[in-house]
Short mmCIF file of C-alpha atoms in Angstrom, two decimals:
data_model
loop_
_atom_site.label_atom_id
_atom_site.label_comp_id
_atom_site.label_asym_id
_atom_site.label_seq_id
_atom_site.Cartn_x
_atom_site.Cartn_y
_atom_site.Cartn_z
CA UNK A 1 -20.77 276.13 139.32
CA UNK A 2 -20.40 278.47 136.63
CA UNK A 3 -24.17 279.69 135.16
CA UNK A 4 -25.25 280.42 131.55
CA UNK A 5 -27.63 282.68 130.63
CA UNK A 6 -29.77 282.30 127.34
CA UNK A 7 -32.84 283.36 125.79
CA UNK A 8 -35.80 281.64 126.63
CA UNK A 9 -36.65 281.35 122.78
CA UNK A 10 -35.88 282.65 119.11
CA UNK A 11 -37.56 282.74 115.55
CA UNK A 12 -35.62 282.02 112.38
CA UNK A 13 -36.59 281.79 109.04
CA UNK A 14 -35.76 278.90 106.66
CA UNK A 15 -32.39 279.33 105.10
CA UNK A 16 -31.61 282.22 106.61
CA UNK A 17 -28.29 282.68 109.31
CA UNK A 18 -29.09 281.83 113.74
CA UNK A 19 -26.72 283.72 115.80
CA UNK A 20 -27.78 282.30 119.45
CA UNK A 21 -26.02 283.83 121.96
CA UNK A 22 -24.82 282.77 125.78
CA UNK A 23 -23.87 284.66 128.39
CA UNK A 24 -21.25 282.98 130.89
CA UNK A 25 -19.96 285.94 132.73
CA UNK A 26 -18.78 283.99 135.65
CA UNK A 27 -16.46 281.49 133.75
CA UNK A 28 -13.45 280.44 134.77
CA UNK A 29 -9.76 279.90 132.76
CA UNK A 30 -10.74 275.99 132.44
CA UNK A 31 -14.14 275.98 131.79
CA UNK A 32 -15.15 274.58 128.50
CA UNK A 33 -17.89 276.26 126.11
CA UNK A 34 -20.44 273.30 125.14
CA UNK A 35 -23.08 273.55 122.92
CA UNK A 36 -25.70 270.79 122.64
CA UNK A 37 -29.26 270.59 121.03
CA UNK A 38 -32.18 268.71 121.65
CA UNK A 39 -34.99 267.57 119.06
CA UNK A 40 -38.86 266.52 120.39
CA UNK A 41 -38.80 263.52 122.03
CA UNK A 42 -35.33 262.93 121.27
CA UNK A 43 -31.82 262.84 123.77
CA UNK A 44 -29.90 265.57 123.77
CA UNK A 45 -27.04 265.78 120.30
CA UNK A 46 -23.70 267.30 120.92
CA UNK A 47 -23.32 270.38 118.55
CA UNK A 48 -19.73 272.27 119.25
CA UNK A 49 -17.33 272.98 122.10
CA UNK A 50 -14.59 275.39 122.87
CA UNK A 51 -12.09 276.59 125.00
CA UNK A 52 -11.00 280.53 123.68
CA UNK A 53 -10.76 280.08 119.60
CA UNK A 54 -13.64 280.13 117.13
CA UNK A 55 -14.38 276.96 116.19
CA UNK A 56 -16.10 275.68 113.26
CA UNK A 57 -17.47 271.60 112.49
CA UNK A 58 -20.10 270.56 109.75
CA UNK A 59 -22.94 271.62 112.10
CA UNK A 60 -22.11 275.05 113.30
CA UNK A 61 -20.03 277.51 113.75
CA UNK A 62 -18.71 278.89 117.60
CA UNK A 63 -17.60 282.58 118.29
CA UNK A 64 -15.97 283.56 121.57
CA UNK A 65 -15.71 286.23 122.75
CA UNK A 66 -12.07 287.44 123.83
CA UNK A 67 -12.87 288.05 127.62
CA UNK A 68 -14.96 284.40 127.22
CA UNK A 69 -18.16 285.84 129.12
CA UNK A 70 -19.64 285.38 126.33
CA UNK A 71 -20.26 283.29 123.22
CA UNK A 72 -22.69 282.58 120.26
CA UNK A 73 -23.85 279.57 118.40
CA UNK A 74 -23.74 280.37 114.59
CA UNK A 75 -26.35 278.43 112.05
CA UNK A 76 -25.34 279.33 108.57
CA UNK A 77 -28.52 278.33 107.11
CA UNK A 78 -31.16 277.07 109.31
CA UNK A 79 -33.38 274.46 108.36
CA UNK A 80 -36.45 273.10 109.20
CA UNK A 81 -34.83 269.70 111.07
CA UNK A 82 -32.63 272.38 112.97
CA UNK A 83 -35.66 273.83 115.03
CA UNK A 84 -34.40 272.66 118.69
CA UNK A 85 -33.72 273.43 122.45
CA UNK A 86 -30.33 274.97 122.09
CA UNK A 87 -27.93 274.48 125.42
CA UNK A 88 -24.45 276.48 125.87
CA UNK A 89 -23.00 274.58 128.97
CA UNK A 90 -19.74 275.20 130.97
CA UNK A 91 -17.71 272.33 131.78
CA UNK A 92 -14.51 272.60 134.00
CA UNK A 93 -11.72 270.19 132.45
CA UNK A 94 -11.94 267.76 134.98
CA UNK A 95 -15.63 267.69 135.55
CA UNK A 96 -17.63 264.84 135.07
CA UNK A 97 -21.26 266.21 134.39
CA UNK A 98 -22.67 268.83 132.48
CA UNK A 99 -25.61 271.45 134.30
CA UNK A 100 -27.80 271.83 131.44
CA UNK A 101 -30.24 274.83 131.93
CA UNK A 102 -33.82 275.96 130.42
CA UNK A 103 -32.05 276.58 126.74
CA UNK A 104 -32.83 278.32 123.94
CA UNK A 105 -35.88 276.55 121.79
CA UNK A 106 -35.13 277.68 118.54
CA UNK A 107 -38.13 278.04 115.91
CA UNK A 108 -37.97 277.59 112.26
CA UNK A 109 -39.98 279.46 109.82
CA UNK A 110 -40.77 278.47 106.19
CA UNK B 1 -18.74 252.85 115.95
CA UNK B 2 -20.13 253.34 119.27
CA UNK B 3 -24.01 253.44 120.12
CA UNK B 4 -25.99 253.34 123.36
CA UNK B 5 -29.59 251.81 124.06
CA UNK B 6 -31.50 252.28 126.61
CA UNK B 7 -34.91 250.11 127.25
CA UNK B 8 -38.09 250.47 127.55
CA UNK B 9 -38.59 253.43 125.22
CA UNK B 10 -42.04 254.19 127.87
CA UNK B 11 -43.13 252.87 130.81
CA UNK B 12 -46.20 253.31 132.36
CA UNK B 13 -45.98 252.68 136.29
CA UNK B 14 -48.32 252.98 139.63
CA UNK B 15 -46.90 254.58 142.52
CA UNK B 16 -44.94 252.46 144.78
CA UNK B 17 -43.75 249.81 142.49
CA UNK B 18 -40.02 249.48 141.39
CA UNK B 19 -38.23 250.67 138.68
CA UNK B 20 -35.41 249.71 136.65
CA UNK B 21 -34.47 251.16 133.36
CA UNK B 22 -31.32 249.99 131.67
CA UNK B 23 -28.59 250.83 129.52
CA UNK B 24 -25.81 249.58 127.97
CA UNK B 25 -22.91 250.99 125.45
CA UNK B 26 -21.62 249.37 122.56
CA UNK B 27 -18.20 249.88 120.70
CA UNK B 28 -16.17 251.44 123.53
CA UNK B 29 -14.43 250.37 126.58
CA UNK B 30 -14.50 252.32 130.04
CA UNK B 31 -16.63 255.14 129.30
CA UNK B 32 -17.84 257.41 132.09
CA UNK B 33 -21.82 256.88 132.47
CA UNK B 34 -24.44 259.44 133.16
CA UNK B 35 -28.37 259.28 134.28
CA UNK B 36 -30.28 262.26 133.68
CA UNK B 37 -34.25 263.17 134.13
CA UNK B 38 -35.85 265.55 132.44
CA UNK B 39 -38.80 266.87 133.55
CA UNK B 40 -41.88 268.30 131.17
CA UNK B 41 -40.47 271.51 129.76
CA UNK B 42 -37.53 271.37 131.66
CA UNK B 43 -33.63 271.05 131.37
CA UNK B 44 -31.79 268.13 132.22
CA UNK B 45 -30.73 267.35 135.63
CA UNK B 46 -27.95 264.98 136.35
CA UNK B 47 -29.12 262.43 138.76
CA UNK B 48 -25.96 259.92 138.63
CA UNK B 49 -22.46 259.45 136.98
CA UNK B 50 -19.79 256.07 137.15
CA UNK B 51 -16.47 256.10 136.29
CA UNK B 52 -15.80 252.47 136.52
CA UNK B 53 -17.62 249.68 137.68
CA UNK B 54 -19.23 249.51 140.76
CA UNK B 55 -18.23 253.37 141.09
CA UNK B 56 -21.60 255.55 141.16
CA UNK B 57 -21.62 259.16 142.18
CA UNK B 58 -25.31 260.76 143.21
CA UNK B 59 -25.86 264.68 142.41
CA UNK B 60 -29.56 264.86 143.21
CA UNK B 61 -30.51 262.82 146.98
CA UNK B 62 -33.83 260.43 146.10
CA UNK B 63 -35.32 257.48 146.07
CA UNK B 64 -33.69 256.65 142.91
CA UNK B 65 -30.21 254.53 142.94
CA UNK B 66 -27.79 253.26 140.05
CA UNK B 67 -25.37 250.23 139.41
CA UNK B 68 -22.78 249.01 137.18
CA UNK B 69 -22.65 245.78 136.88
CA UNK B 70 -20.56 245.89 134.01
CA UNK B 71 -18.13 248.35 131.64
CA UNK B 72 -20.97 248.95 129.49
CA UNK B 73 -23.83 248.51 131.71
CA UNK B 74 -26.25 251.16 133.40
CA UNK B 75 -29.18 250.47 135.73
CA UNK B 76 -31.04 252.86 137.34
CA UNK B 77 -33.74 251.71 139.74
CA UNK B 78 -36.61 252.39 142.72
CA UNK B 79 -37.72 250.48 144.65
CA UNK B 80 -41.03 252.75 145.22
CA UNK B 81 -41.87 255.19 142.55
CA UNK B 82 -43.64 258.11 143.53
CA UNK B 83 -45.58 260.58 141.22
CA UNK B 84 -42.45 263.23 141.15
CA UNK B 85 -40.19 260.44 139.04
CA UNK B 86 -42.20 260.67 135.97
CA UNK B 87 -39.99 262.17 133.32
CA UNK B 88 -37.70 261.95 130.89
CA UNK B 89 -34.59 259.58 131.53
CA UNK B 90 -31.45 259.93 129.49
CA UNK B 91 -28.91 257.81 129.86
CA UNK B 92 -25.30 259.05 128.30
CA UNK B 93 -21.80 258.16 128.09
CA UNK B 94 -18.52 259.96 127.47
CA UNK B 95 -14.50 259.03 127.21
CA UNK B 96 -13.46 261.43 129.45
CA UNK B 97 -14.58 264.13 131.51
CA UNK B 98 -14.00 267.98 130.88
CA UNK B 99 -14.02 269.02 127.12
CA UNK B 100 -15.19 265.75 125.48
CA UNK B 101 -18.44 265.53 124.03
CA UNK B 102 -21.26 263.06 125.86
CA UNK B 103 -23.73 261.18 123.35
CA UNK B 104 -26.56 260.30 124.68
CA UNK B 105 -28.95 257.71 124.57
CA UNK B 106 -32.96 257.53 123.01
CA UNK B 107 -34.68 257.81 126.43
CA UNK B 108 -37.13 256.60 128.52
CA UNK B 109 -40.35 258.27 129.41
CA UNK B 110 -41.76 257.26 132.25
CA UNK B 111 -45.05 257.96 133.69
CA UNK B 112 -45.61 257.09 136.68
CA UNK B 113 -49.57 257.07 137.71
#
């Protein structure tokens, strides 16, 4: 299975732009580029996906890189609510489950 | 829309008794199912998946097992807990495998004592 490599944890301030990054050196042509994030106590919430373009929804934005080893989660303006275990997850096209790893746990700041 | 429950919201249980958590989807028909545990400070580990009723795939060998009875319908039981099950257990459904999204339930957190 392809791996991800993240941080262990980052610190933000309030308002301010998150850039959390992923490494996925090992992926392959039909892996997908998941990003998920989980509040305390809370199931985990789909954030953004993507296969080789930059992609950008109402949560956050995703940049790719153009070899796709690597890719970052962008918050435009973190808030308070956004503090979270960030996961970046591969998932092959045809692959029914997702290998979530340690994450990111991101910190806001006021 | 489409939302998923999952009940209890926290058990407490003693070693050796049975388990079984359930879930169930509303608002969409056929949807692959997941069970996942989470551990204190942990990720999430996949424990099953069903693509159809009565079709259960195990990623993690246990004394855990799952059923679908139904489209919509989850279970995941024990029949003897032991003190490693205590956790976190998300239940989680999806359309299709691959690049669709998987929304997952509230959770269960179990202790088992």
């Amino acid at each position: 299975d392809a791996k991800t490599t993240q941080p262990n944890s980052m610190e933000s301030n309030e308002e301010e732009p998150v850039h959390l990054p992923c490494n996925h050196s090992t992926i392959s042509g039909t892996d997908y580029i998941h990003w998920y994030r989980q509040l305390p106590s809370q199931g985990p919430e789909y954030v953004i996906h993507g296969l080789t373009s930059n992609v950008n929804n109402r949560m956050a934005s995703l940049a790719i890189a153009e070899d796709r080893k690597s890719s970052t989660l962008i918050l435009h303006r973190a808030t308070l609510r956004d503090a979270a275990v960030y996961y970046c997850i591969l998932r092959p096209y045809n692959n029914n489950d997702m290998r979530f790893g340690a994450g990111t746990r991101l910190t806001v700041k006021p | 829309s489409q939302t998923i429950h999952q009940w209890p919201a926290t058990l407490v249980q003693p070693v050796g008794s049975p388990l079984s958590l359930e879930c169930t989807v509303e608002g969409t028909s056929n949807p692959n199912l997941y069970w996942y545990r989470q551990a204190a400070g942990r990720g999430l580990q996949l424990l099953f998946y069903s693509v159809g009723i009565g079709q259960i795939s195990s990623e993690v060998p246990q004394n855990l097992s799952a059923s679908r009875p139904q489209d919509r319908q989850f279970i995941l039981s024990s029949k003897k807990l032991l003190l490693s099950d205590s956790g976190f257990y998300l239940c989680a459904w999806s359309v299709l495998a691959g690049k669709y999204e998987q929304f997952f339930g509230p959770g269960t957190r179990l202790t088992v004592l």
